[in-house]
Coordinates of C-alpha atoms in Angstrom, one line a residue:
X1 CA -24.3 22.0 44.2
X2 CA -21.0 21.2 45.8
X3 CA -20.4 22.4 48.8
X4 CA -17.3 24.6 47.9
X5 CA -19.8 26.5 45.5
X6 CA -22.3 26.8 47.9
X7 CA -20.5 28.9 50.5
X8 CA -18.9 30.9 47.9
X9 CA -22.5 31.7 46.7
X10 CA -23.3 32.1 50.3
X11 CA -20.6 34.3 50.8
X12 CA -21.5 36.9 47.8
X13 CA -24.9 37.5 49.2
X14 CA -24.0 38.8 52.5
X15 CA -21.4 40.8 50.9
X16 CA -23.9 42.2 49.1
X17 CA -26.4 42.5 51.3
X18 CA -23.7 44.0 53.6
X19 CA -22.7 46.2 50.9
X20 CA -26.1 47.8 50.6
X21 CA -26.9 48.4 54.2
X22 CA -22.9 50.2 54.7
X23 CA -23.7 52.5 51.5
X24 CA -26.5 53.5 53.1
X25 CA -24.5 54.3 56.2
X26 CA -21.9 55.5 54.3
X27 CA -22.5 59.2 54.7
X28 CA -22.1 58.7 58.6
X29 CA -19.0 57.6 58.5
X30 CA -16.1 59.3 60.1
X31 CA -12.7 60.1 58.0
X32 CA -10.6 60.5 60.9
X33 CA -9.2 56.9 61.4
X34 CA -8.1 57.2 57.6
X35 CA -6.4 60.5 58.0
X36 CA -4.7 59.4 61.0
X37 CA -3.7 56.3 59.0
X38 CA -2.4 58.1 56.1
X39 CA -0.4 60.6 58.6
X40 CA 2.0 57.0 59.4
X41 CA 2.8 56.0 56.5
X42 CA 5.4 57.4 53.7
X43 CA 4.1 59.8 51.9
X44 CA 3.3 58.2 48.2
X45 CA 2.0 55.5 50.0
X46 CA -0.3 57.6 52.3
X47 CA -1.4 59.4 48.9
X48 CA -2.5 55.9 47.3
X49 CA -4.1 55.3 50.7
X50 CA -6.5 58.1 50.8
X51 CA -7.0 57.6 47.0
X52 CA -8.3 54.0 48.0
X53 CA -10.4 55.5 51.0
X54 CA -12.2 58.0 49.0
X55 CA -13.4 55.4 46.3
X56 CA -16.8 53.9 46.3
X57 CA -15.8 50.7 46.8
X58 CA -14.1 51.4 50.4
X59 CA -16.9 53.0 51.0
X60 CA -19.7 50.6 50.3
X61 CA -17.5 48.0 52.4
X62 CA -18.1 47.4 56.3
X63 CA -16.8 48.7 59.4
X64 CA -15.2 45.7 59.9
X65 CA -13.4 45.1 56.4
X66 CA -12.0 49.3 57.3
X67 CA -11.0 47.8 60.4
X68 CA -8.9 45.1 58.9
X69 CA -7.7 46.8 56.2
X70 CA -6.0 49.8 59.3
X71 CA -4.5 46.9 61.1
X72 CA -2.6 45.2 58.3
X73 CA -1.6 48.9 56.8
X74 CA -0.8 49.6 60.2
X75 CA 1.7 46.1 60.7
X76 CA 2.7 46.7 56.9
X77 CA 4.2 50.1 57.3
X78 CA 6.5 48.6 60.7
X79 CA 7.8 45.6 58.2
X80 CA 11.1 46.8 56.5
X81 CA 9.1 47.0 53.3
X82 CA 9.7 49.3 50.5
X83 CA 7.5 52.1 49.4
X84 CA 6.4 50.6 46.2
X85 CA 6.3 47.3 48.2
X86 CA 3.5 48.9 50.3
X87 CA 2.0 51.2 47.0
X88 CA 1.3 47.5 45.5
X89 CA 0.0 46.4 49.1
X90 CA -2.8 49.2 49.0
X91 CA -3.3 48.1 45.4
X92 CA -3.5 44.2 46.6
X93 CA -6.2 45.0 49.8
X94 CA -8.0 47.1 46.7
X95 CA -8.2 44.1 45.1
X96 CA -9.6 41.7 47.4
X97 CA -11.7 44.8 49.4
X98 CA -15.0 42.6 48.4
X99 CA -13.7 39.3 49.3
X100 CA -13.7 39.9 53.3
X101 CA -12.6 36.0 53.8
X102 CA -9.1 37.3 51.8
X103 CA -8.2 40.2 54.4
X104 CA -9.4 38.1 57.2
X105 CA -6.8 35.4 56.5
X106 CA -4.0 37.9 56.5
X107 CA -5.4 39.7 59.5
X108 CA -5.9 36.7 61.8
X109 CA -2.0 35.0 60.6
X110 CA 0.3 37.9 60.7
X111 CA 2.8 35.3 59.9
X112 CA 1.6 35.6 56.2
X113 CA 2.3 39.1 55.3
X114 CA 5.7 39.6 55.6
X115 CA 6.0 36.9 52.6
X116 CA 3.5 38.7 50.7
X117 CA 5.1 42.0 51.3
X118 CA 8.5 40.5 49.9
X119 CA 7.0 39.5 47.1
X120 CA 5.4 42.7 45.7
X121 CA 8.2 44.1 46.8
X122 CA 10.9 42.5 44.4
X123 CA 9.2 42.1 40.8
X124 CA 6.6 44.2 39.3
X125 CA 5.4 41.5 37.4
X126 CA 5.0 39.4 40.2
X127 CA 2.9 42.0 42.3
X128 CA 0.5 42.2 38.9
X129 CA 0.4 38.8 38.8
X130 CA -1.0 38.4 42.7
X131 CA -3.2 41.3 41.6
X132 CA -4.9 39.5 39.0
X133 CA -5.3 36.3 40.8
X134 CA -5.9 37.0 44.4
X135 CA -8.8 34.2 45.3
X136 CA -6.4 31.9 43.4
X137 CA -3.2 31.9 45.7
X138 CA -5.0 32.6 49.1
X139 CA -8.0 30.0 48.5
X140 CA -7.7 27.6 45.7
X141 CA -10.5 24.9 45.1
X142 CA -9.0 22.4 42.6
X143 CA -11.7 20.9 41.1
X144 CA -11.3 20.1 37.5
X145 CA -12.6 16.8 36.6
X146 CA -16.3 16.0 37.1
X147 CA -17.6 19.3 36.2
X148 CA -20.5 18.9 34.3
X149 CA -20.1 22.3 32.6
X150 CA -17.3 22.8 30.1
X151 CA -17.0 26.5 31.2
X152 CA -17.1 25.5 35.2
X153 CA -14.3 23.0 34.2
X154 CA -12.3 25.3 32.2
X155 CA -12.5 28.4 34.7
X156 CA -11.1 25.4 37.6
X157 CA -8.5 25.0 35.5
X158 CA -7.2 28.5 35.3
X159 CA -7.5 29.0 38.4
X160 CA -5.2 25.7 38.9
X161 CA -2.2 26.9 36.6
X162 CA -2.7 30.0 38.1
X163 CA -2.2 28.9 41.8
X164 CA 0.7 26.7 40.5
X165 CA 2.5 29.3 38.6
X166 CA 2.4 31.2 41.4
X167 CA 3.7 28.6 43.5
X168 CA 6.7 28.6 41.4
X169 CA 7.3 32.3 41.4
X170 CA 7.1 32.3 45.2
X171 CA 10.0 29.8 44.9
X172 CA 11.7 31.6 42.0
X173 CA 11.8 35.0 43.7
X174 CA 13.1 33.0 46.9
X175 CA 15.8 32.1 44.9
X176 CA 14.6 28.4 45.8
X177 CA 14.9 27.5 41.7
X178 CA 17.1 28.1 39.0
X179 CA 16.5 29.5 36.1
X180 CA 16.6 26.3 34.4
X181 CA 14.6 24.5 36.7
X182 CA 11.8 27.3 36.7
X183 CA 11.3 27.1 32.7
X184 CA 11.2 23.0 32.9
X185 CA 8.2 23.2 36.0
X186 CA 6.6 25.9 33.3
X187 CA 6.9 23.7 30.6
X188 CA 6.0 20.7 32.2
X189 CA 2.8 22.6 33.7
X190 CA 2.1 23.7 30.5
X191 CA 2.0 20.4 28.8
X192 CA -0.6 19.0 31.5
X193 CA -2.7 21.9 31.4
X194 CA -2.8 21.6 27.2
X195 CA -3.3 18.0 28.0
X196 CA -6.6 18.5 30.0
X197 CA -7.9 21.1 27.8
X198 CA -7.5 18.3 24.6
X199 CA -9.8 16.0 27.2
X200 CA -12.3 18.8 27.8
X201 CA -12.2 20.1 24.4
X202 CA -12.5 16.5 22.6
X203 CA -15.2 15.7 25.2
X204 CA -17.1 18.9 23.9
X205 CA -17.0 18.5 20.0
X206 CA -20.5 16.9 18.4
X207 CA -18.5 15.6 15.3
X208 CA -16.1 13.7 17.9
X209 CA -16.2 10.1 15.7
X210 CA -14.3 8.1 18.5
X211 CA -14.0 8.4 22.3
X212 CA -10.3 9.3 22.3
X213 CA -8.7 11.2 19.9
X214 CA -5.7 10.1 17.7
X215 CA -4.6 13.4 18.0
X216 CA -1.7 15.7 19.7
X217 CA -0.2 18.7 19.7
X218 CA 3.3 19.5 18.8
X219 CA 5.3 22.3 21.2
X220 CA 8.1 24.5 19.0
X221 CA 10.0 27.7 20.4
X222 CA 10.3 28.2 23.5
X223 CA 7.5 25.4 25.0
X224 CA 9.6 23.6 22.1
X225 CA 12.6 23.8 23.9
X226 CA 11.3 23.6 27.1
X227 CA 12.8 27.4 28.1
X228 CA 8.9 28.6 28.7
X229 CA 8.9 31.7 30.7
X230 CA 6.3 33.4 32.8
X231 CA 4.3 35.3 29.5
X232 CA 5.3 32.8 26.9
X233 CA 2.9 32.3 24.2
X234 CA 2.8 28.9 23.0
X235 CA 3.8 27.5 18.9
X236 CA 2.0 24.8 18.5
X237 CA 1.2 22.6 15.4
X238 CA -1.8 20.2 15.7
X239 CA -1.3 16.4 14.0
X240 CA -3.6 13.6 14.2
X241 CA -3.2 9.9 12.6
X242 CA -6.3 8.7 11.8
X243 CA -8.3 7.4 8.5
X244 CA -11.4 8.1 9.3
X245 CA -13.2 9.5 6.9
X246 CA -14.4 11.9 9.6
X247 CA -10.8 12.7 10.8
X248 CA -10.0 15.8 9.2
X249 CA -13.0 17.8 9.8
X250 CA -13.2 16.7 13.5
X251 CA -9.8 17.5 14.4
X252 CA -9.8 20.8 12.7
X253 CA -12.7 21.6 14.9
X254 CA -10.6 20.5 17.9
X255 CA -7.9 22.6 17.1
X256 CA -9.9 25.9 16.9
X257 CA -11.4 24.9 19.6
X258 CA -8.4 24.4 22.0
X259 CA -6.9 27.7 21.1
X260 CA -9.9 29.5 21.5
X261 CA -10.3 28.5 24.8
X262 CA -6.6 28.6 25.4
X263 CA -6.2 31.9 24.6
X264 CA -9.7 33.2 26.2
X265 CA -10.2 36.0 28.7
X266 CA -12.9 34.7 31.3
X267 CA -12.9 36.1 34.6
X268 CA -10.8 33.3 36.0
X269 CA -8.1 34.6 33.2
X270 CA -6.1 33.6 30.5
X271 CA -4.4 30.2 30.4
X272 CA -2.2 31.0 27.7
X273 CA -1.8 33.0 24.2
X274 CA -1.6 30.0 21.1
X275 CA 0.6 31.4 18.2
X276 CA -0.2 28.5 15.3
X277 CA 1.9 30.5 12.6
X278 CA 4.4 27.4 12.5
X279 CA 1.6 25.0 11.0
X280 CA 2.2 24.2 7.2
X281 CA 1.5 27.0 5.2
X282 CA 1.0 29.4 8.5
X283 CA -2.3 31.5 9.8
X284 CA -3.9 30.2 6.5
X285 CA -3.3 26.8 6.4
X286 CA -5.2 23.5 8.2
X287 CA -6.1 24.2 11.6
X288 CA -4.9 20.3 12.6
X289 CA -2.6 18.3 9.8
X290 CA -2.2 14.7 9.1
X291 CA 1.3 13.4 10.1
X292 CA 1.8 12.2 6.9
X293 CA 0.5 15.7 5.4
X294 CA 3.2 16.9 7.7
X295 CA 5.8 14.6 6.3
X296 CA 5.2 15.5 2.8
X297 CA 5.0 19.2 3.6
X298 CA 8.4 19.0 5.2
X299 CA 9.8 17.3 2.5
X300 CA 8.5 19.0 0.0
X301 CA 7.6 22.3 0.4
X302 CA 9.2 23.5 3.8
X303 CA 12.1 26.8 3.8
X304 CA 15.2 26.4 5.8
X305 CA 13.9 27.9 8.7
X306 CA 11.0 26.2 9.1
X307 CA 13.7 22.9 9.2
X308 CA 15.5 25.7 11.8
X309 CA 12.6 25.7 14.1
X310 CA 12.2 21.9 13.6
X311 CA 15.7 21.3 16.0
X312 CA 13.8 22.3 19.2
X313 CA 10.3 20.7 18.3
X314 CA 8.5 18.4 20.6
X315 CA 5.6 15.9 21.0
X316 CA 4.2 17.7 24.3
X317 CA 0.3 16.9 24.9
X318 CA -2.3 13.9 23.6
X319 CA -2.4 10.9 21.6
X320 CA 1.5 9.9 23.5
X321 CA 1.2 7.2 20.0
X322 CA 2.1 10.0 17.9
X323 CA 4.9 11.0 19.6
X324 CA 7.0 8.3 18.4
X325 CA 5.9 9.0 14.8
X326 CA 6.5 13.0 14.7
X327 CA 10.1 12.1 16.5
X328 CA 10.6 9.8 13.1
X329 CA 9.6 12.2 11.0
X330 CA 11.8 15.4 12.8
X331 CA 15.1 13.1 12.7
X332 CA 14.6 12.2 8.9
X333 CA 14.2 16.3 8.1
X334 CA 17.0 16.9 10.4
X335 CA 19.6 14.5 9.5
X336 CA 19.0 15.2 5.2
X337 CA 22.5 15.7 3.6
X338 CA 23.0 19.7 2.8
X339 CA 25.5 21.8 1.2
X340 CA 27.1 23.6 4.3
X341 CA 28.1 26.8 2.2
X342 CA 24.5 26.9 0.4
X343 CA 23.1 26.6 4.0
X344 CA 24.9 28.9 6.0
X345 CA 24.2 31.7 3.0
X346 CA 20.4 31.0 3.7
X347 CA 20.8 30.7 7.9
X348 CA 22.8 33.9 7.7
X349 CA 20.5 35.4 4.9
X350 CA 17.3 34.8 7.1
X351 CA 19.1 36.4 10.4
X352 CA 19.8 39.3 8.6
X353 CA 16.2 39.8 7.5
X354 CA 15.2 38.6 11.7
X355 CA 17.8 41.4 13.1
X356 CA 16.5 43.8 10.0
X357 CA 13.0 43.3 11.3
X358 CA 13.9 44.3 14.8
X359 CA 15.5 47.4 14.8
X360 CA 17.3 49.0 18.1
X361 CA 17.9 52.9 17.7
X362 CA 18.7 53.1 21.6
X363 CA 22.1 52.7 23.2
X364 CA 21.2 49.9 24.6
X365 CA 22.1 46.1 23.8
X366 CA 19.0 44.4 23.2
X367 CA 19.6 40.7 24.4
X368 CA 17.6 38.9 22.2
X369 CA 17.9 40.4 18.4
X370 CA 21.5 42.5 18.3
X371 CA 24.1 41.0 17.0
X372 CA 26.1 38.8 19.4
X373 CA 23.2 38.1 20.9
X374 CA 20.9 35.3 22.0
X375 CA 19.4 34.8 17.9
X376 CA 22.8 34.3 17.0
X377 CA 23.4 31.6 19.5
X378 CA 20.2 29.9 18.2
X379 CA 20.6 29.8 14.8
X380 CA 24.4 29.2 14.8
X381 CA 23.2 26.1 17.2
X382 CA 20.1 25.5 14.5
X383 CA 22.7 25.6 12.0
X384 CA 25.0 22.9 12.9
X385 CA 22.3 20.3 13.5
X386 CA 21.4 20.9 9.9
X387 CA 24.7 21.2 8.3
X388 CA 26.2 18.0 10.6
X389 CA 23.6 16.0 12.3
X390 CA 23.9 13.2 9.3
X391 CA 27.4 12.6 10.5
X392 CA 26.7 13.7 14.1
X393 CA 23.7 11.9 14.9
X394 CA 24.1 13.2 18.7
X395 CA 23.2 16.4 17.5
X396 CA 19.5 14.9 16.5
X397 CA 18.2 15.6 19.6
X398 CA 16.2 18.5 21.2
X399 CA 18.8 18.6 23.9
X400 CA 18.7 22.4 24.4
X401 CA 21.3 25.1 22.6
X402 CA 23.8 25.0 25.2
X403 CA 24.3 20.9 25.3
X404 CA 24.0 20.8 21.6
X405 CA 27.2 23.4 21.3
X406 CA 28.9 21.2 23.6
X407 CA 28.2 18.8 21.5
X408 CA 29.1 20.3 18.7
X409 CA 32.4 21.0 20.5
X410 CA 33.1 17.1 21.3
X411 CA 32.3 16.5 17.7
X412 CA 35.2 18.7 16.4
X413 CA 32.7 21.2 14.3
X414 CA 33.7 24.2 16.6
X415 CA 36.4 25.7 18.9
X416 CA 35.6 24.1 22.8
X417 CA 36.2 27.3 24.4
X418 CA 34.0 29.4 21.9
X419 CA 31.7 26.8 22.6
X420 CA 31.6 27.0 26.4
X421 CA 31.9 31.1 26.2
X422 CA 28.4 31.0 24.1
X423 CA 27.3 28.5 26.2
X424 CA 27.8 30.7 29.4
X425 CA 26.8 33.5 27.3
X426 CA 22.9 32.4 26.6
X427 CA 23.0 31.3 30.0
X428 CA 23.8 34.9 30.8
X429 CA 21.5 36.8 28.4
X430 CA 18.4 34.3 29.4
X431 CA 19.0 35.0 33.3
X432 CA 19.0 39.2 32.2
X433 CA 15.7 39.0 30.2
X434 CA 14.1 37.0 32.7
X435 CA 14.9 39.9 35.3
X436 CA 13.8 42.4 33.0
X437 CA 10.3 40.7 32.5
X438 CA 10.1 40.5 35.9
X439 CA 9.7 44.0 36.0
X440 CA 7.4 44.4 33.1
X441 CA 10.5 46.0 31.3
X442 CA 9.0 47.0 27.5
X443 CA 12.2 45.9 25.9
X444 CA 14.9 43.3 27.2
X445 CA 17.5 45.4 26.7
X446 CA 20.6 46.3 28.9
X447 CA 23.8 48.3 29.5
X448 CA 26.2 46.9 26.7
X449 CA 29.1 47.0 29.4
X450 CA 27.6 44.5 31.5
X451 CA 27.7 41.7 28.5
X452 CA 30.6 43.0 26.9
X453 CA 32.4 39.7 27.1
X454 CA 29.6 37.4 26.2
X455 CA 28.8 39.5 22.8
X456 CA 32.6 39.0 21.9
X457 CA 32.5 35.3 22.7
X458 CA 29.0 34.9 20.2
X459 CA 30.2 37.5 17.8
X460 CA 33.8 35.1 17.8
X461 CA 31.8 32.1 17.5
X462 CA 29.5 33.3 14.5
X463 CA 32.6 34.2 12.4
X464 CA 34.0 30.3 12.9
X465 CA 30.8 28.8 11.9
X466 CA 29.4 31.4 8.9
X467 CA 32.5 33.4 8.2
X468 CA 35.9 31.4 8.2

């Protein structure tokens, strides 16, 4: 057993062991250090307090983890802290009440909770987030490969993209990152995780018919476009190249089996939640598809937007051989001759059924879905690759919307100042909605008057493009 496992092992006995002789002791226990506690602290925060030292778990802890737990409440409520940063600091030494090694950290370097005070201070998401993965950001053991167990290894490597996103929303909240930068360290972190699970996955399957896989896995959306977010679920679409005769049933296997344990919920957490509906022929067709099945599907039998969602599609994890190939096959789709007025009726047909599917009856401007919002940028932006790229070719790459509708711009195909004020605009919008998931917000919705000028600018620029 390695040795990091052993002392955790180590560790859960004499907590519980400890835990049995305090609940025995528990009765004799005086409240008064609580009350006197709760009597210094604000008085929401001394209501969650008490809440926390009435439960059983306080109470099966020992004296000493009480003792702990009154000295950082006691150096939490002199910080200039907030009260719901200190209601999510009773809820944080909740969550790590049986893990004594956790408050002893904090307790013995009182340079380490003013940071951690900031932080649940500033972004309910964030303060979930530390919640859910406490062990992870105060003692990570990184300790993916050579794990004998395919569970052991895929538990390790939660708790790695765990400790690293959290990494990055220390620096994000410090205003260390910019929004740009945050969503290409998410993406990139997210292609090397969905690398390793391939590995492990690959390494698992019985009806593997070759050591490495000719196989890959193809990032749309948001991964797609490397603008991942915190909570992003990934599209993916799963292609291999091979002719064995073995190929097809083997990879489909690997494909269910990397979003299943993508998408699982272990006690280490989730890694991420896979949406596959972008594969040929969605939910209900091949789990993994040849590249040449691809091909012909694209050719063939593919609707507008699924060409749409093709401008911001990426090879992102595996077989780096395919890469190459897809690309090929992505440019050839994109750059096909089209009738500009027959597409634009379809584009603008398909947002109309998109903004008719997301209704907003509040008096709020919903970023995302109302019109002059960040849909319209997209597919005005998906729009000109497909109408111009075959004359344009710099428009063929997955450059992001706001360089392709400067490109766009230096090609002559729109107005240069529309093109910078939508630009600015999905800049904007994306900078709003990540604020708003910060705080868990159900909608990313906002005061119309604070994006007055940006809807004008997209509203503008749609009319040039579909309208004039």
């Amino acid at each position: 057993m390695p040795l990091v496992e052993l002392i955790e092992k180590v560790q859960r006995t004499r907590d519980f062991v400890s835990g049995v002789f305090d609940s025995l002791l528990a009765q004799d226990k005086a409240p008064q250090q609580d009350e006197q506690q709760s009597s210094k602290l604000p008085s929401a925060v001394a209501t969650r307090f008490t809440a926390l030292s009435s439960s059983g778990r306080w109470q099966a802890a020992r004296d000493e983890t009480h003792k702990r737990i009154h000295r950082l409440m006691d150096r939490a409520s002199h910080e200039q802290a907030s009260e719901e940063a200190l209601i999510r600091f009773v809820d944080f030494l909740e969550s790590v009440l049986r893990r004594p090694a956790y408050l002893a950290l904090l307790d013995e370097y009182p340079a380490a909770l003013k940071p951690v005070l900031r932080l649940l201070g500033k972004a309910r998401w964030a303060s979930q987030y530390l919640l859910r993965h406490p062990v992870r950001e105060v003692m990570q053991t990184l300790q993916i490969n050579g794990q004998a167990d395919d569970e052991r290894r895929m538990d390790h490597l939660r708790e790695a993209h765990h400790a690293q996103v959290f990494r990055l929303l220390v620096q994000d909240l410090e205003g260390h990152l910019s929004l740009e930068h945050l969503s290409d360290h998410l993406s990139e972190l997210a292609d090397q995780v969905l690398g390793l699970v391939i590995e492990c996955a690959w390494s698992s399957l019985k009806s593997r018919h070759r050591d490495r896989p000719q196989f890959a896995a193809i990032a749309y959306g948001k991964l797609g476009g490397k603008e991942l977010g915190y909570a992003s679920d990934l599209d993916l679409v799963f292609v291999y190249d091979d002719d064995d005769a073995q190929a097809a049933h083997a990879y489909g296997q690997l494909a269910l089996r990397i979003s299943s344990w993508m998408s699982m919920q272990t006690a280490a957490g989730q890694l991420f939640d896979v949406d596959v509906r972008l594969r040929p022929d969605g939910i209900s067709g091949l789990a993994a598809i040849s590249l040449g099945g691809l091909e012909s599907y694209l050719r063939e039998k593919a609707w507008v937007w699924e060409h749409q969602a093709l401008t911001r599609a990426r090879w992102c994890a595996g077989d780096s051989k395919l890469a190459s190939g897809f690309e090929s096959i992505r440019r050839d789709m994109l750059r096909a001759s089209r009738d500009p007025k027959a597409l634009a009726e379809k584009v603008s047909d398909m947002r109309k059924r998109m903004h008719a599917g997301h209704p907003n009856r509040s008096a709020e401007f919903d970023l995302k879905h109302d019109a002059g919002g960040m849909v319209d940028i997209e597919f005005m932006t998906q729009y000109l690759v497909l109408a111009h790229s075959h004359n344009h070719p710099s428009l063929l790459d997955n450059a992001g919307n706001i360089a392709l509708l400067q490109r766009a711009a230096q090609a002559g195909l729109i107005d240069a100042s529309l093109a910078m004020d939508a630009a600015n605009a999905y800049r904007r919008y994306r900078s709003l909605q990540h604020g708003l998931r910060l705080n868990e917000a159900r909608y990313a919705r906002v005061d119309p008057q604070l994006v007055v000028a940006e809807s004008q600018a997209v509203k503008a620029l749609w009319f040039q493009v579909f309208d004039h």
